[in-house]
PDB file of C-alpha atoms in Angstrom:
ATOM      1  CA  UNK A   1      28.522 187.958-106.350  1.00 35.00           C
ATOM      2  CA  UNK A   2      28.577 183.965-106.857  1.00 40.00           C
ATOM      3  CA  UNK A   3      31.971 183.342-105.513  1.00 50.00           C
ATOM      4  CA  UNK A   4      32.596 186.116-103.506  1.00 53.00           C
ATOM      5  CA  UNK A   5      29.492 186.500-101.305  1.00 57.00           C
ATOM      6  CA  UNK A   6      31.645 185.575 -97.869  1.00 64.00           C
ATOM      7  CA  UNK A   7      34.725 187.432 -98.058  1.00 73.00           C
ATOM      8  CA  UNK A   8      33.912 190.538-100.211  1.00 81.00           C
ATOM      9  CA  UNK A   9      30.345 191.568 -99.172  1.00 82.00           C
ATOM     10  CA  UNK A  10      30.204 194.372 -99.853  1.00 94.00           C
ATOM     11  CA  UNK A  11      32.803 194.277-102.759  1.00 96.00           C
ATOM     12  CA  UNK A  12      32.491 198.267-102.887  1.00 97.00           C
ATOM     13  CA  UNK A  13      30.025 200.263-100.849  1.00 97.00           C
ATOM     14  CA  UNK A  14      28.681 203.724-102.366  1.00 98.00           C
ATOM     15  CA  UNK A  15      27.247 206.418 -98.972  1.00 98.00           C
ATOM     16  CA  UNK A  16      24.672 208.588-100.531  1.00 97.00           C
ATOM     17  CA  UNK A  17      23.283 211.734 -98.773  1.00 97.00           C
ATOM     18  CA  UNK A  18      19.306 211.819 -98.644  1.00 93.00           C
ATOM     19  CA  UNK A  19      19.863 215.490-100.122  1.00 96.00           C
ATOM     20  CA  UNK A  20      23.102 216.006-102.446  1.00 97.00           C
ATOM     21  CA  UNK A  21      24.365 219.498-101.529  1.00 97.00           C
ATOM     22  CA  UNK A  22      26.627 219.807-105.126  1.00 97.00           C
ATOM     23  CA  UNK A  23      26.828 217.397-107.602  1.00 98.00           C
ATOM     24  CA  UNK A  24      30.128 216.129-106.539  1.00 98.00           C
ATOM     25  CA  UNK A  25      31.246 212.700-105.892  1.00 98.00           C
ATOM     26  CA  UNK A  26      34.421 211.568-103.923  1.00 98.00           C
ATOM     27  CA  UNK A  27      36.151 208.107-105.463  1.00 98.00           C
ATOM     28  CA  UNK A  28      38.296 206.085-103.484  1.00 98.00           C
ATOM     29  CA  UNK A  29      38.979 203.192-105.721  1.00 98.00           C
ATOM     30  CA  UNK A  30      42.437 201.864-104.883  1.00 98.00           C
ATOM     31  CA  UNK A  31      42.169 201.733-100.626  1.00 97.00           C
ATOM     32  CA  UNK A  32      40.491 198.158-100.770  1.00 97.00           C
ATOM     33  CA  UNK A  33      42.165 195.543 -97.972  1.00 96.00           C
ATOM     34  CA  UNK A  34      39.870 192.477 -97.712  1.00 96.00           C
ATOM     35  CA  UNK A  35      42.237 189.722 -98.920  1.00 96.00           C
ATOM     36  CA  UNK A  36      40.569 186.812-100.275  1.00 95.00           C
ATOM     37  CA  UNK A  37      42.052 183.799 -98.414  1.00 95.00           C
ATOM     38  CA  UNK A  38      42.975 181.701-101.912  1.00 94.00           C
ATOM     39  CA  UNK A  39      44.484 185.003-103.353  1.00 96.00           C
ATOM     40  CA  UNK A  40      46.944 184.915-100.334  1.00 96.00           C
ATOM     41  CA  UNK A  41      47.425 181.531-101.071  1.00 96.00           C
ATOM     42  CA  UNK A  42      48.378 182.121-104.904  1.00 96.00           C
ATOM     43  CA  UNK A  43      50.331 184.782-103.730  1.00 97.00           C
ATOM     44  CA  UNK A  44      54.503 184.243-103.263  1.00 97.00           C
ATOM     45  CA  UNK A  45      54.836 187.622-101.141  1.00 97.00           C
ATOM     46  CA  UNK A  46      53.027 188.386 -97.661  1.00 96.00           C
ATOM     47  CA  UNK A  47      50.762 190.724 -96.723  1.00 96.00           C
ATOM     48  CA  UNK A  48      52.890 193.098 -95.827  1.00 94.00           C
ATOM     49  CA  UNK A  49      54.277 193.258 -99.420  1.00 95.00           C
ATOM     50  CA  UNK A  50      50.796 192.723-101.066  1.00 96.00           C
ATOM     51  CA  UNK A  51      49.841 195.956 -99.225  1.00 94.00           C
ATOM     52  CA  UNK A  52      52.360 198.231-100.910  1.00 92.00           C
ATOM     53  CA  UNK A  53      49.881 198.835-103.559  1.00 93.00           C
ATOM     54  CA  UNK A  54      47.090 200.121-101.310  1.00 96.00           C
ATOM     55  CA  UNK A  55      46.093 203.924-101.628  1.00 97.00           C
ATOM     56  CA  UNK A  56      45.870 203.007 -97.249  1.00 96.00           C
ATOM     57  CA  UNK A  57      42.815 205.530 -94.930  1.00 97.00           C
ATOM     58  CA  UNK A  58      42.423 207.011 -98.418  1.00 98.00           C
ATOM     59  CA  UNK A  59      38.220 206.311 -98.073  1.00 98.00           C
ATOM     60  CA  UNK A  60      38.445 207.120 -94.551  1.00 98.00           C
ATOM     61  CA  UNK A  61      39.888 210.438 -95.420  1.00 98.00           C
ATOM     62  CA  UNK A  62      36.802 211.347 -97.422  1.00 98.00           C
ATOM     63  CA  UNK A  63      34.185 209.156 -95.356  1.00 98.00           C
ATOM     64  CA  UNK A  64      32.679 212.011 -93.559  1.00 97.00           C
ATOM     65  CA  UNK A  65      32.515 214.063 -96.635  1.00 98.00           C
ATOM     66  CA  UNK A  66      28.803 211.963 -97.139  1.00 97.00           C
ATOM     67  CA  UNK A  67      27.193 213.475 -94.324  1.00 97.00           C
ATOM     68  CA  UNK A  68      28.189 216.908 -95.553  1.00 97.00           C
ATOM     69  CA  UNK A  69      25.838 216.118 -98.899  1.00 98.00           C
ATOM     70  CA  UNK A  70      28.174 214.681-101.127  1.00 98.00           C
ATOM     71  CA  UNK A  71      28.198 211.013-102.095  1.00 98.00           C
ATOM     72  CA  UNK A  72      31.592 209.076-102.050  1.00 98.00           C
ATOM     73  CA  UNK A  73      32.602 205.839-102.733  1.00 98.00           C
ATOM     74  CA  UNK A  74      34.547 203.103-101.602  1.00 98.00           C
ATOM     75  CA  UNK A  75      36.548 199.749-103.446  1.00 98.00           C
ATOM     76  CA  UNK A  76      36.571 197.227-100.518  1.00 97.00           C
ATOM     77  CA  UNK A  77      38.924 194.631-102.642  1.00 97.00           C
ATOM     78  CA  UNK A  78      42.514 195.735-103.247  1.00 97.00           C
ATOM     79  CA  UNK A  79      44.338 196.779-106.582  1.00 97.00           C
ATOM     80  CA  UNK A  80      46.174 193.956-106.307  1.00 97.00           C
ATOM     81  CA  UNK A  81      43.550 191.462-107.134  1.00 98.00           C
ATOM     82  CA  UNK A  82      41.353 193.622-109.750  1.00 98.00           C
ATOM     83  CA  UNK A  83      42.150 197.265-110.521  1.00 98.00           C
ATOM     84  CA  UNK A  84      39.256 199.126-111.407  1.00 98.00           C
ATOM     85  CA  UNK A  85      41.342 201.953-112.867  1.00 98.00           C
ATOM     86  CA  UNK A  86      42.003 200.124-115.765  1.00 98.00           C
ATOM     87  CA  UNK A  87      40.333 199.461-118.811  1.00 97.00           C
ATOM     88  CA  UNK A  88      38.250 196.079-117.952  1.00 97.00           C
ATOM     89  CA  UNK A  89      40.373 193.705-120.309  1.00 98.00           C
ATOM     90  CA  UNK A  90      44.241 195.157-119.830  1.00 98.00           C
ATOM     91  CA  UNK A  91      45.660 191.338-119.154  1.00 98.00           C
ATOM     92  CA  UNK A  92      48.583 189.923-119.505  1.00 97.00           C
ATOM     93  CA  UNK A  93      48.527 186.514-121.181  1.00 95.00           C
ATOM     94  CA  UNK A  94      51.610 185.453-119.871  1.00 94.00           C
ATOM     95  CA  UNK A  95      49.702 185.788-116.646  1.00 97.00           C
ATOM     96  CA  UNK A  96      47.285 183.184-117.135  1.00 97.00           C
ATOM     97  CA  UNK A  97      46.649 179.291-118.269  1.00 96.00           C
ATOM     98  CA  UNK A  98      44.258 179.836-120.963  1.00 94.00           C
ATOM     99  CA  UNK A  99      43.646 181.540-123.819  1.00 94.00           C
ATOM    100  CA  UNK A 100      42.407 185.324-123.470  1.00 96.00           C
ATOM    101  CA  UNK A 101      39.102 186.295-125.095  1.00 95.00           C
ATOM    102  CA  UNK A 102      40.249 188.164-129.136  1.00 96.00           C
ATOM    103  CA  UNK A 103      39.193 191.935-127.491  1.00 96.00           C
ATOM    104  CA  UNK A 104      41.169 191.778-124.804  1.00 97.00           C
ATOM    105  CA  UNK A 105      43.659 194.342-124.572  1.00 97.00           C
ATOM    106  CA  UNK A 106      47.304 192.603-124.213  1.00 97.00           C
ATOM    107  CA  UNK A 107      49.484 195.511-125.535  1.00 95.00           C
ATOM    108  CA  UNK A 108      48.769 198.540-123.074  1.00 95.00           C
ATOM    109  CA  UNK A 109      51.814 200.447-121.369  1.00 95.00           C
ATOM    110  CA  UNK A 110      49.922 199.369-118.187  1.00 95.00           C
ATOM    111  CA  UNK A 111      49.562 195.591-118.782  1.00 96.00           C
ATOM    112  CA  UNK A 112      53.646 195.651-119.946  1.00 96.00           C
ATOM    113  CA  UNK A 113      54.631 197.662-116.204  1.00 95.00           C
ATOM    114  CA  UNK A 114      52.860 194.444-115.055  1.00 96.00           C
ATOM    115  CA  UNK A 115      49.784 197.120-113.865  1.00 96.00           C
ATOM    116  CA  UNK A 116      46.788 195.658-115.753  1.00 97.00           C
ATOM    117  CA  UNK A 117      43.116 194.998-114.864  1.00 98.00           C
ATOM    118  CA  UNK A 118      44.549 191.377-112.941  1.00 98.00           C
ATOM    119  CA  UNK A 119      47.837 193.052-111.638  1.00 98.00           C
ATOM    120  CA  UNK A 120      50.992 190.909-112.566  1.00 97.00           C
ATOM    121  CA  UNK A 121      52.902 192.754-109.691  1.00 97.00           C
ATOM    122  CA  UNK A 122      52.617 195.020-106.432  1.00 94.00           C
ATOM    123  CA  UNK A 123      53.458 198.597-106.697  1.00 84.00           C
ATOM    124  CA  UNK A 124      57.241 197.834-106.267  1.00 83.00           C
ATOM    125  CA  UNK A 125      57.881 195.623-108.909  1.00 88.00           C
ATOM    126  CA  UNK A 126      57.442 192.477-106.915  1.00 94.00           C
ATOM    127  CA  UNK A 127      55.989 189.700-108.698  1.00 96.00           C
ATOM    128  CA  UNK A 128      52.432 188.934-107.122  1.00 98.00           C
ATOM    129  CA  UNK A 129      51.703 184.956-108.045  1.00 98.00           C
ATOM    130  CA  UNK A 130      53.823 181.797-107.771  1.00 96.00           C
ATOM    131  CA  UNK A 131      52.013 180.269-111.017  1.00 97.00           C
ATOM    132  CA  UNK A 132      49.972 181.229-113.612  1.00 97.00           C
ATOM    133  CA  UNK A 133      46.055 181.527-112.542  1.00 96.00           C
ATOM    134  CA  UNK A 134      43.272 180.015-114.987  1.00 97.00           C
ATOM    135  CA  UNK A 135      42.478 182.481-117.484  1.00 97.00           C
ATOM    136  CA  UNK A 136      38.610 181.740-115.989  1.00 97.00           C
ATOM    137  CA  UNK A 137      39.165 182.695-112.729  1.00 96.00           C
ATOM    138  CA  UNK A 138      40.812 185.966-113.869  1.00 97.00           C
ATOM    139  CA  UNK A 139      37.307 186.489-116.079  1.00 97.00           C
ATOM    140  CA  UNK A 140      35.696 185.793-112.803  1.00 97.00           C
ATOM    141  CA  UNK A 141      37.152 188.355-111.207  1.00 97.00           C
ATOM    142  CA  UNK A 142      36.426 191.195-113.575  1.00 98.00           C
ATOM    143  CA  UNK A 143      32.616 190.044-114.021  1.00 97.00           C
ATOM    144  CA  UNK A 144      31.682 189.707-110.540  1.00 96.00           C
ATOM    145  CA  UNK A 145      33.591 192.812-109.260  1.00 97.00           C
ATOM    146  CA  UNK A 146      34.835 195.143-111.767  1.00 98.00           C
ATOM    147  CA  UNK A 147      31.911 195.455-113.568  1.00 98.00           C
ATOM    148  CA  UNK A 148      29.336 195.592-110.766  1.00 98.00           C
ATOM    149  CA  UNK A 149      31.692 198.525-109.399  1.00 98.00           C
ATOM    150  CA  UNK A 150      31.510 200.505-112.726  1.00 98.00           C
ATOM    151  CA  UNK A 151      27.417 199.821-113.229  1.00 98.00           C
ATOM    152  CA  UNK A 152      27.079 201.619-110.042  1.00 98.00           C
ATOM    153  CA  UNK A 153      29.526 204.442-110.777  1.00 98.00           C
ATOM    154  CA  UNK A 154      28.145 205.225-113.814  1.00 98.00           C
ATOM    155  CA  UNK A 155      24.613 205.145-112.101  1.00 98.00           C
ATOM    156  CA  UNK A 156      25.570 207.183-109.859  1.00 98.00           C
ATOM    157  CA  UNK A 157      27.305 209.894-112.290  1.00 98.00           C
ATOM    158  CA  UNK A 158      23.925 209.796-114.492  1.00 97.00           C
ATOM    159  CA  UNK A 159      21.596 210.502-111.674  1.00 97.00           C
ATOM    160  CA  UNK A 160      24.031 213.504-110.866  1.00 97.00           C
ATOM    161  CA  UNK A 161      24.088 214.490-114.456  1.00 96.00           C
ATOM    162  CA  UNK A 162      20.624 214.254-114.792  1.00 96.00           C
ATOM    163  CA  UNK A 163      19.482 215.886-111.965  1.00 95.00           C
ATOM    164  CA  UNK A 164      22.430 219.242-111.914  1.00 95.00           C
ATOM    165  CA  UNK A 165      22.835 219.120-115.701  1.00 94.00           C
ATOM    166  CA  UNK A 166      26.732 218.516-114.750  1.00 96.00           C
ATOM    167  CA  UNK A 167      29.172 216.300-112.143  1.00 97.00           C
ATOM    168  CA  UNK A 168      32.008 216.618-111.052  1.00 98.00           C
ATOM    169  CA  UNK A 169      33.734 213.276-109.937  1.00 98.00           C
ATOM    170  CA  UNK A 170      36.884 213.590-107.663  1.00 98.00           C
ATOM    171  CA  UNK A 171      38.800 209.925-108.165  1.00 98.00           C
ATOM    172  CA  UNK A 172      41.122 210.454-104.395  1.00 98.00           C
ATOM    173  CA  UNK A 173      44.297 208.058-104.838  1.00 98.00           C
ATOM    174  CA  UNK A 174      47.491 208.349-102.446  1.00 97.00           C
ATOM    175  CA  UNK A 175      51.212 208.162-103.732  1.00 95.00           C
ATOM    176  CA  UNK A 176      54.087 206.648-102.356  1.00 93.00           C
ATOM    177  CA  UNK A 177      56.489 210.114-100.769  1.00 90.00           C
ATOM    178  CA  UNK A 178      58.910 208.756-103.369  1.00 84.00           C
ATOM    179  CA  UNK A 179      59.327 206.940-106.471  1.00 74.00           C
ATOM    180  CA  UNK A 180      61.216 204.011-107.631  1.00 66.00           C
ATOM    181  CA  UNK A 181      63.741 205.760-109.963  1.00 67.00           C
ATOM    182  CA  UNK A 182      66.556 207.915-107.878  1.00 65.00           C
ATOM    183  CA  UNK A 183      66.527 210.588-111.079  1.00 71.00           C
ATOM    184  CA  UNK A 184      62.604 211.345-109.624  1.00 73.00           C
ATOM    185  CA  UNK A 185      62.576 214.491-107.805  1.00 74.00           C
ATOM    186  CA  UNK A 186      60.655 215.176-104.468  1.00 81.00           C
ATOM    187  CA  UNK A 187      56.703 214.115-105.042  1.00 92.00           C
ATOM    188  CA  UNK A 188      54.866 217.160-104.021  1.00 97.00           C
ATOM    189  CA  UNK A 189      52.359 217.206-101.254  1.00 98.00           C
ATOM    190  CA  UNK A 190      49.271 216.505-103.533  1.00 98.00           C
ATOM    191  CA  UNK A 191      49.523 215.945-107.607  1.00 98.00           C
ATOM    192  CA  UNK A 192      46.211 216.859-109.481  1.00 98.00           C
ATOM    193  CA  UNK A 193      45.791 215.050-112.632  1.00 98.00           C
ATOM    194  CA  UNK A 194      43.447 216.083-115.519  1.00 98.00           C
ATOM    195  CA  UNK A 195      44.885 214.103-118.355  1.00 98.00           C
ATOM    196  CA  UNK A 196      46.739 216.947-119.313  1.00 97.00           C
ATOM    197  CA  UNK A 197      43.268 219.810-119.269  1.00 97.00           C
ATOM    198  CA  UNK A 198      41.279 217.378-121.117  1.00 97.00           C
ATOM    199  CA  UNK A 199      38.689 215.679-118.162  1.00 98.00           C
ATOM    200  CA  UNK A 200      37.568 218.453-116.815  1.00 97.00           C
ATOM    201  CA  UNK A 201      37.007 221.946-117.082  1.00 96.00           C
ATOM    202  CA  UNK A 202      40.122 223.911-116.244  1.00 96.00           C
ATOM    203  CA  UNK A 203      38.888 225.958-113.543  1.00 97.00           C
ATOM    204  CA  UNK A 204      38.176 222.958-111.211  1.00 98.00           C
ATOM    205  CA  UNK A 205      42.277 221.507-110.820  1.00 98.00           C
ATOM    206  CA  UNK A 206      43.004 225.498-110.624  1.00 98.00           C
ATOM    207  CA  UNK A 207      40.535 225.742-107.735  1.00 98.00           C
ATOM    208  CA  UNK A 208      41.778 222.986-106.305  1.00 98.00           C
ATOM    209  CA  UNK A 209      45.280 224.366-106.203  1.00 98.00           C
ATOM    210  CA  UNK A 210      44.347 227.650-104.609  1.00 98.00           C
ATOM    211  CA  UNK A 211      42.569 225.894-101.675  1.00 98.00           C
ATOM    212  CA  UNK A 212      45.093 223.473-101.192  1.00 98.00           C
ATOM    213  CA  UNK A 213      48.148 225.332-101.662  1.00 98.00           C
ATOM    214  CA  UNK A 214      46.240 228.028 -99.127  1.00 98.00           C
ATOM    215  CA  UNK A 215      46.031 225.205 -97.004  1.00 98.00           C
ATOM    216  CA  UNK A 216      50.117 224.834 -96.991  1.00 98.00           C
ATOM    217  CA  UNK A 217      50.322 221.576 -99.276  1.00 98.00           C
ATOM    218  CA  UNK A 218      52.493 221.736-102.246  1.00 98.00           C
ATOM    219  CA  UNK A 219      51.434 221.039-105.927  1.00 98.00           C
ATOM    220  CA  UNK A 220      52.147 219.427-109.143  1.00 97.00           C
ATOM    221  CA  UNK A 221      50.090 219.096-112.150  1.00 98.00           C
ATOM    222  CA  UNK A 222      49.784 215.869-114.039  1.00 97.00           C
ATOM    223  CA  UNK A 223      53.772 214.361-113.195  1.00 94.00           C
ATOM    224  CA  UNK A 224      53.681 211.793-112.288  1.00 93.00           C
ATOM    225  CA  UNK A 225      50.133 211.404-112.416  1.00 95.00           C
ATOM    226  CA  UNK A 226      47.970 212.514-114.910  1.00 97.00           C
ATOM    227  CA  UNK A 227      45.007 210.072-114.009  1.00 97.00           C
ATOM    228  CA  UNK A 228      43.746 206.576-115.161  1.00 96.00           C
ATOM    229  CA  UNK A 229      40.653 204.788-116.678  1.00 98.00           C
ATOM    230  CA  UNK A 230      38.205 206.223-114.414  1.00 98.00           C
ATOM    231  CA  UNK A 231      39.568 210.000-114.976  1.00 98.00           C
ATOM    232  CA  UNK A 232      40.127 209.823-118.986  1.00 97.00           C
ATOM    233  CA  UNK A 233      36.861 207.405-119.401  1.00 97.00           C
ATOM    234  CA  UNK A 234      34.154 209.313-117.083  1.00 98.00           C
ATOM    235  CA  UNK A 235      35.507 213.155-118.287  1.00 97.00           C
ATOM    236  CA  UNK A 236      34.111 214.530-120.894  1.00 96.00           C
ATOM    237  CA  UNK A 237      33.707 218.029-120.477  1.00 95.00           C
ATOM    238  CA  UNK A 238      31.730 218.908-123.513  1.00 93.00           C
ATOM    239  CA  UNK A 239      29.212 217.150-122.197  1.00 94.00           C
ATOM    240  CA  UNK A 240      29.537 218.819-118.362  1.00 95.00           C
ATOM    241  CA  UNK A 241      30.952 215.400-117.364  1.00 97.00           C
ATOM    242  CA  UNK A 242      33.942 216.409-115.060  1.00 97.00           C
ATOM    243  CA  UNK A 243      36.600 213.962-113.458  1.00 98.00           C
ATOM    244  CA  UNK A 244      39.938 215.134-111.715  1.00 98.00           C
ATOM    245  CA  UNK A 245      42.378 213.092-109.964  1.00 98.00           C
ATOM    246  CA  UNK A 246      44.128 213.990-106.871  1.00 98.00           C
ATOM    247  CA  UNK A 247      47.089 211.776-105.540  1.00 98.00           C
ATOM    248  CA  UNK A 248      48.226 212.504-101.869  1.00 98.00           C
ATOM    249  CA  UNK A 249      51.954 212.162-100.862  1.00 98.00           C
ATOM    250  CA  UNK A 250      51.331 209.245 -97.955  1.00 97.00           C
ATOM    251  CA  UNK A 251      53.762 210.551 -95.971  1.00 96.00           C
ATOM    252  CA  UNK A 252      51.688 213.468 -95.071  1.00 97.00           C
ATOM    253  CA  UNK A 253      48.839 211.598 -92.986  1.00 98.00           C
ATOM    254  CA  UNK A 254      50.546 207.796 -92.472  1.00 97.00           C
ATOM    255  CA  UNK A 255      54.075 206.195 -91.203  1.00 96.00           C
ATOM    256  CA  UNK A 256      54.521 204.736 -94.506  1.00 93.00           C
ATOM    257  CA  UNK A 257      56.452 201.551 -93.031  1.00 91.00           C
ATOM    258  CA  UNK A 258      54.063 200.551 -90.333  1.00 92.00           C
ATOM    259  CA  UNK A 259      51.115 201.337 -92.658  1.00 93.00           C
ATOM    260  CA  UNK A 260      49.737 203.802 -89.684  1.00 96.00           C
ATOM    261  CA  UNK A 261      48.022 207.356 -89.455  1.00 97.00           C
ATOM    262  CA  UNK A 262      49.891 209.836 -88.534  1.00 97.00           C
ATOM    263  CA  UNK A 263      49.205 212.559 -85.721  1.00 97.00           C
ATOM    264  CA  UNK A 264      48.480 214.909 -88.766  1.00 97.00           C
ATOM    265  CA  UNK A 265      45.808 212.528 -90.100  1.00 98.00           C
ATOM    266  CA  UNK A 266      42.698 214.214 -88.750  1.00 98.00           C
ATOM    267  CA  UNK A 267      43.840 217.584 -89.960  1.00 98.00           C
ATOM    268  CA  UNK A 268      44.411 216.119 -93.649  1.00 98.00           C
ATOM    269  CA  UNK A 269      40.829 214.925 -93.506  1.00 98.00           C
ATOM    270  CA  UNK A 270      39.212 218.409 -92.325  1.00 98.00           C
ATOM    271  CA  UNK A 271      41.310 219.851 -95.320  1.00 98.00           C
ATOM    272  CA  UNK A 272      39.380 217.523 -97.782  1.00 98.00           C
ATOM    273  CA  UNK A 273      36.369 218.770 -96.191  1.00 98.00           C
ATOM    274  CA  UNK A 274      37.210 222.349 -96.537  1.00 98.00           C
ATOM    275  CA  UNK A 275      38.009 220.986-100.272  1.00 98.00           C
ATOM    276  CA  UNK A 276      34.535 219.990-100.756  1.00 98.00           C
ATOM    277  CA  UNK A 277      32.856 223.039 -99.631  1.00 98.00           C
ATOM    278  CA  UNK A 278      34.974 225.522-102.122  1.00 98.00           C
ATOM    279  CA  UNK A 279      33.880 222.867-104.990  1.00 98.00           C
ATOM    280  CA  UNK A 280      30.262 223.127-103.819  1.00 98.00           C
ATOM    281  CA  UNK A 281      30.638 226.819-104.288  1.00 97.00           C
ATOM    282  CA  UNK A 282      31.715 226.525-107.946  1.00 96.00           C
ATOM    283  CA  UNK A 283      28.270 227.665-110.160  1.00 95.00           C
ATOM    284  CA  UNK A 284      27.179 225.421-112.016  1.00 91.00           C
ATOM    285  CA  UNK A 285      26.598 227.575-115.427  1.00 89.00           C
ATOM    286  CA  UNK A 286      30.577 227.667-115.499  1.00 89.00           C
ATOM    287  CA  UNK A 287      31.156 223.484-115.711  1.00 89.00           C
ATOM    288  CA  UNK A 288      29.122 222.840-118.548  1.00 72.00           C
ATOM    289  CA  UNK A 289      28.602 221.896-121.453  1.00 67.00           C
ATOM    290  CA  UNK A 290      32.390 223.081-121.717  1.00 48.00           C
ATOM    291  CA  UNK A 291      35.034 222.843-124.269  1.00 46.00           C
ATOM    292  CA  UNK A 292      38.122 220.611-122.911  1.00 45.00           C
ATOM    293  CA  UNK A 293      41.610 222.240-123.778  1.00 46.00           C
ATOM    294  CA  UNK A 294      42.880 221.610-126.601  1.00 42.00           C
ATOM    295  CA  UNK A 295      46.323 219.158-126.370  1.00 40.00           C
TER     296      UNK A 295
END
């Protein structure tokens, strides 16, 4: 990890059962909140601000879900200094002193929001640096961390995959209880994204709305969250490689403004467990190979 040995070690941290009881793994890669010291120091907001962007408790939600036989994973760095939902180049070169390398990608709808793989701002718009960084030590960032984290996903997605003949890869994100724009109506309780029925077979977000919506949360499909990189680029149902994306309304297990859980907290992580087991039960003849939806 060259630079980052002392303050991010582990960077990410995968807990795999001896014996996998479904080939199912839980993804939490946006709950990260080990601050490197100089990224505070580039920073012109505090903490406090720098946090908004944190999907915060999200891995502790699913953390026990490992000892029940299914594998999860953990991001230990925030969003805000490399977001692994992203494509590994989204970058912003008025971001940086330097020129960017020809592939990257300047142009997304992500790297103009200011979202991209080196965030240009925290989940409320506020700007993240007081200079431009050196177009090296954003490289830096994305070979030492991003792409260590996505070796090891994709490792463990093969050995899944090779071992079931399918996966089934749940990427667990939280949402802020309500969005920037006034014209946005109430989030709902929990939004499952799918990239509109095209990362996974359509039977798994349907199952996941039963059980949840029998467990008294609300649902949306796919507004405003239809799932990032790691849900469009690790589904591909034909080949019985199956990613869905659930975002949970914060407000339903944390006090939003002091960043705490809530009394309800414990509950909201027995219903993720309860979540698991119905997936487990799905057989695995009916997830693949499978033909996505067409758009």
């Amino acid at each position: 990890m060259t630079q980052f040995e002392g303050e991010l070690s582990p960077p990410f941290e995968i807990a795999e059962p001896a014996d996998w009881r479904a080939p199912i793994i839980f993804n939490s890669p946006h709950s990260g909140s080990v601050y490197p010291p100089d990224f505070l120091d580039a920073s012109r907001i505090d903490l406090v601000s720098l946090r908004r962007s944190e999907d915060s408790f999200m891995d502790e939600l699913i953390a026990d879900l490992s000892g029940r036989g299914f594998p999860t994973v953990r991001v230990n760095f925030p969003r805000s200094y490399v977001d692994v939902n992203r494509e590994p180049y989204e970058l912003d070169p008025r971001m940086f002193n330097g020129r960017l390398p020809s592939f990257a990608n300047t142009r997304s709808m992500r790297v103009a929001g200011g979202l991209g793989t080196i965030p240009r701002v925290v989940g409320d718009g506020q700007e993240i640096y007081r200079e431009r960084i050196n177009v090296d030590e954003a490289l830096g960032r994305i070979e030492a961390l991003y792409k260590p984290y996505h070796r090891a996903l994709r490792r463990l997605i093969n050995k899944a995959h090779q071992a079931f003949g399918t996966v089934i890869l749940v990427d667990c994100h939280s949402m802020p209880s309500v969005g920037v724009s006034r014209d946005e109506p109430r989030r709902p309780d929990i939004v499952i994204g799918d990239r509109y029925g095209t990362s996974c077979a359509s039977l798994l977000p349907d199952l996941v709305e039963e059980i949840m919506s029998g467990l008294g949360y609300s649902i949306g499909r796919n507004k405003p969250y239809a799932g990032g990189f790691i849900t469009e680029h690790y589904g591909n149902p034909a080949s019985g490689l199956h990613t869905v994306q659930l975002e949970l309304n914060r407000a339903i297990y944390m006090d939003e403004r002091r960043r705490e859980r809530s009394p309800r907290f414990a509950q909201v992580a027995a219903d993720f467990t309860t979540l698991a087991d119905a997936l487990a039960q799905v057989p695995l003849g009916d997830l693949g190979p499978f033909q996505a939806a067409a758009e």
